[in-house]
PDB file of C-alpha atoms and ligand atoms in Angstrom:
ATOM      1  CA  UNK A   1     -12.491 -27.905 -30.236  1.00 86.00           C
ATOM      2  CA  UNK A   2      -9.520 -26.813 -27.824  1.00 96.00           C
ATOM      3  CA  UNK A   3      -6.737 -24.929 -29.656  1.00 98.00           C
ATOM      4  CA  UNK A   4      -3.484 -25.071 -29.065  1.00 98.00           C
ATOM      5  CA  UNK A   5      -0.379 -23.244 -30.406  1.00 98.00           C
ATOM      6  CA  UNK A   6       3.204 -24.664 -30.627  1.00 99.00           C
ATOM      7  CA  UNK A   7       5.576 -21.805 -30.534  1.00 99.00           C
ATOM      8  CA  UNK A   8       9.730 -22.907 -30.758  1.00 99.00           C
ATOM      9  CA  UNK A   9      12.597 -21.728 -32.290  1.00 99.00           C
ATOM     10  CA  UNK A  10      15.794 -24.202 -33.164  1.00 98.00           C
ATOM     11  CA  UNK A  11      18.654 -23.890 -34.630  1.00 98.00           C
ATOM     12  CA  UNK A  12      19.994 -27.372 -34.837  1.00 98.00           C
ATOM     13  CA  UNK A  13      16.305 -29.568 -35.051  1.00 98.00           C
ATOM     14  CA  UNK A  14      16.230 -30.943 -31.340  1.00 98.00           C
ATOM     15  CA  UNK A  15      13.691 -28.917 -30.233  1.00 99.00           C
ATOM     16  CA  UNK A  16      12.242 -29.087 -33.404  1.00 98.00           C
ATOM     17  CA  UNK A  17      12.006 -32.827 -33.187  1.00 98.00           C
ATOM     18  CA  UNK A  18      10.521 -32.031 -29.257  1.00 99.00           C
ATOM     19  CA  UNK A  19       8.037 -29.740 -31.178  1.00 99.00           C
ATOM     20  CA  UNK A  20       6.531 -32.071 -33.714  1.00 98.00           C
ATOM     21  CA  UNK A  21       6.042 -34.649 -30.976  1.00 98.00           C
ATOM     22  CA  UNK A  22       4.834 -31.691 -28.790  1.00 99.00           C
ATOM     23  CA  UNK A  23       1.714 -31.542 -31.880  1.00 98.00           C
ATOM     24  CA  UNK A  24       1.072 -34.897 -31.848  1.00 98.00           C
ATOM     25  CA  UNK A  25       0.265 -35.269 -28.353  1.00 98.00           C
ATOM     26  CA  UNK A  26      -2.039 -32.437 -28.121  1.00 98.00           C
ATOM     27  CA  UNK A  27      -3.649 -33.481 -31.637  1.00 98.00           C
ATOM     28  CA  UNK A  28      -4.121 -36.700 -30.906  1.00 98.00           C
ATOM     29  CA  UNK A  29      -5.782 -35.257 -27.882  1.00 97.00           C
ATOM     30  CA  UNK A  30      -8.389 -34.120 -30.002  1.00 97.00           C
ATOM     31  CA  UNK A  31      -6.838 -30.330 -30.429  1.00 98.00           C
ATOM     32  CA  UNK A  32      -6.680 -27.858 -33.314  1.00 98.00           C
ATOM     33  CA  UNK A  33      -3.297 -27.103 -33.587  1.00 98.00           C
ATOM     34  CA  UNK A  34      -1.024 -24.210 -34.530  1.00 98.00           C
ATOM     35  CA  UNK A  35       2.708 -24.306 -35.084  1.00 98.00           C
ATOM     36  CA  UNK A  36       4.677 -21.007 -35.383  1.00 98.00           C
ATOM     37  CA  UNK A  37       8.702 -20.272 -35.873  1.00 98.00           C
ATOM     38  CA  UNK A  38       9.159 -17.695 -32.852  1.00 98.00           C
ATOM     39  CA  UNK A  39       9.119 -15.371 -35.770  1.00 98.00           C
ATOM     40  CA  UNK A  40       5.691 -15.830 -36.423  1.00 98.00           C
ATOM     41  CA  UNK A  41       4.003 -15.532 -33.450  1.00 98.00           C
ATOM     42  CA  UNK A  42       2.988 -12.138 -31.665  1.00 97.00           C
ATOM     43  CA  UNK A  43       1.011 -11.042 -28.560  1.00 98.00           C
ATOM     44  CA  UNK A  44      -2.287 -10.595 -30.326  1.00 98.00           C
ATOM     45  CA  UNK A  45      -2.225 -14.413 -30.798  1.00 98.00           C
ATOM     46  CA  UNK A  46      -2.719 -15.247 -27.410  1.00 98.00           C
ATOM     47  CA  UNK A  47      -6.275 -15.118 -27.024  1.00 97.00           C
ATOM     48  CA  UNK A  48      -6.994 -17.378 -30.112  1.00 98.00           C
ATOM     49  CA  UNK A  49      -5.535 -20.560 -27.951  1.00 98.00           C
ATOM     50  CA  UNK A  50      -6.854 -22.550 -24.967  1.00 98.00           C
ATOM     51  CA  UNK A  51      -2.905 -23.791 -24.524  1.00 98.00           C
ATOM     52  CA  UNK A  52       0.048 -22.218 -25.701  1.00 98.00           C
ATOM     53  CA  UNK A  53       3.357 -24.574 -25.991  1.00 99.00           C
ATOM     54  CA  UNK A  54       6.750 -22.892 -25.481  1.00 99.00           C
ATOM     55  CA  UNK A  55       9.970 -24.346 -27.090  1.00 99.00           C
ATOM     56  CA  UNK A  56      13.629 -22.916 -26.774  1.00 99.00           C
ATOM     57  CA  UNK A  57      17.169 -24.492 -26.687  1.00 98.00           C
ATOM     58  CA  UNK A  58      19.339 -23.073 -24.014  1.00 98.00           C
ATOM     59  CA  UNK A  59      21.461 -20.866 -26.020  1.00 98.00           C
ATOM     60  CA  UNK A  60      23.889 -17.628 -24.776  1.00 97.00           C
ATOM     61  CA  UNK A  61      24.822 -18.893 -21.029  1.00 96.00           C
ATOM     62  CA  UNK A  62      21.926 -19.939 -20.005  1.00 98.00           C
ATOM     63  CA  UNK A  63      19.184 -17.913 -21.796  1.00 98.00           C
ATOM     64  CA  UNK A  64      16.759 -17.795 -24.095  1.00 98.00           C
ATOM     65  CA  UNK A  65      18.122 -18.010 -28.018  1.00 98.00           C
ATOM     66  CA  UNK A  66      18.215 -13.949 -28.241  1.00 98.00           C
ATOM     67  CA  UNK A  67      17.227 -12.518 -31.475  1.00 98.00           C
ATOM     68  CA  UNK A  68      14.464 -14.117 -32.310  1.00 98.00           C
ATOM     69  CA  UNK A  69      12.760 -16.096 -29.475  1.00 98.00           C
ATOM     70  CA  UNK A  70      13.545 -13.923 -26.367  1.00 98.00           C
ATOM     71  CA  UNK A  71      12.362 -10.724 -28.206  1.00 98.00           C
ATOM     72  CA  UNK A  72       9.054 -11.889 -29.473  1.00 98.00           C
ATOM     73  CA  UNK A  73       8.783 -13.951 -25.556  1.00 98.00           C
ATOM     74  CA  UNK A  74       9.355 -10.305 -24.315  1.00 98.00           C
ATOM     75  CA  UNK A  75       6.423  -8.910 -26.372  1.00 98.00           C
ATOM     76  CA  UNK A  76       4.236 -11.798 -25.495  1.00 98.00           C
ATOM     77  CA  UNK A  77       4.834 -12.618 -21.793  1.00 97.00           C
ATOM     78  CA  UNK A  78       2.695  -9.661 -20.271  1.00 97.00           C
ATOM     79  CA  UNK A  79      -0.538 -11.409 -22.169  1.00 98.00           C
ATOM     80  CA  UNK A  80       0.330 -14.350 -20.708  1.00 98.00           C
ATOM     81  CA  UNK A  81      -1.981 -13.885 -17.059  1.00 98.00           C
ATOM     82  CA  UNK A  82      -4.139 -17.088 -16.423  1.00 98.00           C
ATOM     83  CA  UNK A  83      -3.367 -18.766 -19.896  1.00 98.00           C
ATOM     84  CA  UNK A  84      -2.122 -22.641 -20.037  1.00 98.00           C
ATOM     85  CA  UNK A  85       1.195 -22.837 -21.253  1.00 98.00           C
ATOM     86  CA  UNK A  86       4.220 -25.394 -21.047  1.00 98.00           C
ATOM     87  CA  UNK A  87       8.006 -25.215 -21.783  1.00 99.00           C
ATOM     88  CA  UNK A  88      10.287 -27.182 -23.315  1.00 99.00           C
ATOM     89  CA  UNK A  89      13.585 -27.073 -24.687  1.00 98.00           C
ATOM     90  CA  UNK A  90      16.743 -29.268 -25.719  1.00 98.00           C
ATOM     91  CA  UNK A  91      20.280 -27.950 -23.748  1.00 98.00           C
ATOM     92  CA  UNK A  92      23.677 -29.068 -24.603  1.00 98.00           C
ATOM     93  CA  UNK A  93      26.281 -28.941 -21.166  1.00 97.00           C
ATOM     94  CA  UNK A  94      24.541 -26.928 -19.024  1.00 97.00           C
ATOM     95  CA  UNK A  95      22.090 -27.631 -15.832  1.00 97.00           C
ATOM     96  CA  UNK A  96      18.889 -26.538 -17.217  1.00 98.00           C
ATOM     97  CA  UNK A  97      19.453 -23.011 -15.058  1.00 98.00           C
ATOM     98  CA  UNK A  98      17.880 -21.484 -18.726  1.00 98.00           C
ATOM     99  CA  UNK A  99      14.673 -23.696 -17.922  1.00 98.00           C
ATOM    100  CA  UNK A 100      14.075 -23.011 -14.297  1.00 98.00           C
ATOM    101  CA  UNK A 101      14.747 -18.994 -14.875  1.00 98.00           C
ATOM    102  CA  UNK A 102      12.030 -19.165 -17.657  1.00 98.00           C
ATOM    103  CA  UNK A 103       9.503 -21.411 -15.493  1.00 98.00           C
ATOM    104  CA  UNK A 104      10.026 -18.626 -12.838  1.00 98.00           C
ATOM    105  CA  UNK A 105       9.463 -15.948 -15.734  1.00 98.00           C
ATOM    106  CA  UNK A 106       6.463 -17.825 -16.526  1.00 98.00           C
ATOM    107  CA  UNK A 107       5.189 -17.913 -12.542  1.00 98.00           C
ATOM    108  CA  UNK A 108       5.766 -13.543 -12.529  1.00 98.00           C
ATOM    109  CA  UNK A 109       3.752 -13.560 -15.549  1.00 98.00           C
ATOM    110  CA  UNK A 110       0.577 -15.118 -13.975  1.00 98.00           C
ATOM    111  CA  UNK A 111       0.890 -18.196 -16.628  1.00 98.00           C
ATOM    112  CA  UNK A 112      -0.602 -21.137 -15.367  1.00 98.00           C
ATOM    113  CA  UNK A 113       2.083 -24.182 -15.998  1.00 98.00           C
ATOM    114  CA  UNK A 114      -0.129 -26.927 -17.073  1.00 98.00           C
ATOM    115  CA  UNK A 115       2.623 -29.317 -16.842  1.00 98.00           C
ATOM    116  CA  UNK A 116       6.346 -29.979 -15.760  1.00 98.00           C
ATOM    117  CA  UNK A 117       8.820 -28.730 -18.221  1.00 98.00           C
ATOM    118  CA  UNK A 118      10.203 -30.954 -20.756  1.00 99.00           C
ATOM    119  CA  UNK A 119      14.192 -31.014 -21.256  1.00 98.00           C
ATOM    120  CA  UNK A 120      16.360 -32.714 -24.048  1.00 98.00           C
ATOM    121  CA  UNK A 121      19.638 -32.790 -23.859  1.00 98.00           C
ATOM    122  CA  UNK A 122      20.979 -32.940 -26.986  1.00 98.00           C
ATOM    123  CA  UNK A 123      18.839 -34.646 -29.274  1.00 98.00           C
ATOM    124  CA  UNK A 124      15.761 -35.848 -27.694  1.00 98.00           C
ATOM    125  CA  UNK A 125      15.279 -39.893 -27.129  1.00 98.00           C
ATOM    126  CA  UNK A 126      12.066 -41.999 -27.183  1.00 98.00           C
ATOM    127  CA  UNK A 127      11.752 -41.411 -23.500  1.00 98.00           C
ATOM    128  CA  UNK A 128      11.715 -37.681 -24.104  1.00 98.00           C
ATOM    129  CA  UNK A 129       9.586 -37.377 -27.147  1.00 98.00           C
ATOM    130  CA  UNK A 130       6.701 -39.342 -25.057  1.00 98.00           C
ATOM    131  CA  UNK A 131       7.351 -36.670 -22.175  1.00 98.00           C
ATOM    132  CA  UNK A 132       6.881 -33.791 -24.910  1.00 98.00           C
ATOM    133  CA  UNK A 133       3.493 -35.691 -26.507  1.00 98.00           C
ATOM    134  CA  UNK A 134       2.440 -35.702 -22.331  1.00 98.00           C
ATOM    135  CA  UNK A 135       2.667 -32.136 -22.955  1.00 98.00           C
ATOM    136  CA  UNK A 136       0.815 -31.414 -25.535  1.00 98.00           C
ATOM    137  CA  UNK A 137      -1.912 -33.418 -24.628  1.00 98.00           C
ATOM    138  CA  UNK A 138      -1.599 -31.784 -20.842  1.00 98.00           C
ATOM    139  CA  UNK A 139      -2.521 -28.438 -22.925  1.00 98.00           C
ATOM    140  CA  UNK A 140      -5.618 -29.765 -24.442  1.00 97.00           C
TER     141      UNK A 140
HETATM  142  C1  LIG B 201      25.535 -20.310 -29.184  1.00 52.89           C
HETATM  143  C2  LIG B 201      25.136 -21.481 -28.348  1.00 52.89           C
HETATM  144  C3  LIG B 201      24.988 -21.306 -26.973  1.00 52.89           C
HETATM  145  C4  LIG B 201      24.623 -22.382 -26.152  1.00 52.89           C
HETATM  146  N1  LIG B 201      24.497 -22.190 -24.802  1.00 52.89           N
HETATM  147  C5  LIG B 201      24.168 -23.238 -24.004  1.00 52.89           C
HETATM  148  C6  LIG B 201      24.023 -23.066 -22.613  1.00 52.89           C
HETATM  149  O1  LIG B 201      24.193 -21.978 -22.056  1.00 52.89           O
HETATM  150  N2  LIG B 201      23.714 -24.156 -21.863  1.00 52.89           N
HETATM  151  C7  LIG B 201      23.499 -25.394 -22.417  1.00 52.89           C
HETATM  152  O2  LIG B 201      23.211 -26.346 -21.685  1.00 52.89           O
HETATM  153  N3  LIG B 201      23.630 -25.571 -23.747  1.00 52.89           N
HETATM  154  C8  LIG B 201      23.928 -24.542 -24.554  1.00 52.89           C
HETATM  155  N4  LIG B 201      24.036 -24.711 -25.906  1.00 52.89           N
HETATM  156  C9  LIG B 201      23.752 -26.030 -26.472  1.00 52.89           C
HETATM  157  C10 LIG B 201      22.368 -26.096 -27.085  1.00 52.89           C
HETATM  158  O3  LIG B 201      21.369 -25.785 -26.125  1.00 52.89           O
HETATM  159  C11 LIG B 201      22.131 -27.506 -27.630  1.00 52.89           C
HETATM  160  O4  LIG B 201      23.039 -27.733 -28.698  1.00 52.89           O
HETATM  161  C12 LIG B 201      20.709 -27.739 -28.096  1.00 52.89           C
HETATM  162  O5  LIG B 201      20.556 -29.118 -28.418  1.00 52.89           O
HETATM  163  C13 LIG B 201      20.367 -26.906 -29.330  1.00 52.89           C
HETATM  164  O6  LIG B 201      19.010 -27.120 -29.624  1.00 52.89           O
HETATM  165  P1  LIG B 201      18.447 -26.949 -31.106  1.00 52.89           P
HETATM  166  O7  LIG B 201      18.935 -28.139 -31.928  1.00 52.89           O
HETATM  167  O8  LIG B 201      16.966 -26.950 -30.970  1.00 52.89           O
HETATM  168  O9  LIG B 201      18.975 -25.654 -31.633  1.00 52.89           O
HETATM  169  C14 LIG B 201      24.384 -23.660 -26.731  1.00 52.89           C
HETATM  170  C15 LIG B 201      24.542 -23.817 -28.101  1.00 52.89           C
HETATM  171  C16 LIG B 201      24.918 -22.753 -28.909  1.00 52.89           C
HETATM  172  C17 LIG B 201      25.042 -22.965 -30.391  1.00 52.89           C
END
């Protein structure tokens, strides 16, 4: 059975809500799935998944929340070489700059993007939480 992880951090529940439906695309894909706060999750974790879901809000200007997602992201991202992962994130007023920096983070990294990136903004609508169950089933 493919595995897949769900990593996210949020502070106000949209990408949680983006996360849940992230899990119930890939499991009703058939997947074993794993959801971890950013807290939770560490580099020695990557080999246990096929597909690895990534979920941040854009948070500073335009980066990564910063003390707990882009620190363990940092720890993680140079075990990252040929594995499946996908992004997604809700952002508030900005142009999704955080996104595309982080796809291109990704791309240096030697992830493979198994999918296109999946933005909210604000809280996520129907239309978006079908996008994010896309994903997750993309990862299976
Ligand atoms: C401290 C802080 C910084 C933020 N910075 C940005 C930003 O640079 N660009 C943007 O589009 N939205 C920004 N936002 C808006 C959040 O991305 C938006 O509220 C998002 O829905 C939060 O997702 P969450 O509910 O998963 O925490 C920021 C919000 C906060 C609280």
């Amino acid at each position: 059975m493919s595995k897949v992880a769900v990593v996210y951090w949020s502070g106000t529940g949209n990408t949680a809500a983006m996360a849940d439906a992230v899990e119930a695309g890939a499991k009703n894909k058939g997947a074993e799935v794993t959801v971890f706060g950013s807290d939770d999750f560490t580099a020695d974790k990557v080999a246990e998944f096929d597909g690895i879901a990534f979920g941040c809000p854009a948070m500073g200007a335009e980066v990564l929340e910063e003390s707990s997602f882009e620190p363990m992201f940092t720890s993680v991202e140079g075990s990252l070489s040929g594995k499946k992962i996908a992004l997604f994130g809700s952002y508030g007023w900005g142009d999704c700059q955080w996104m595309r920096d982080w796809e291109e983070r990704c791309n240096a990294a030697g992830a493979k993007l198994a999918c296109e990136s999946v933005t909210a903004n604000n809280a996520p609508g129907e239309d978006v939480l079908d996008e994010c169950k896309s994903l997750g089933a993309a990862l299976v």
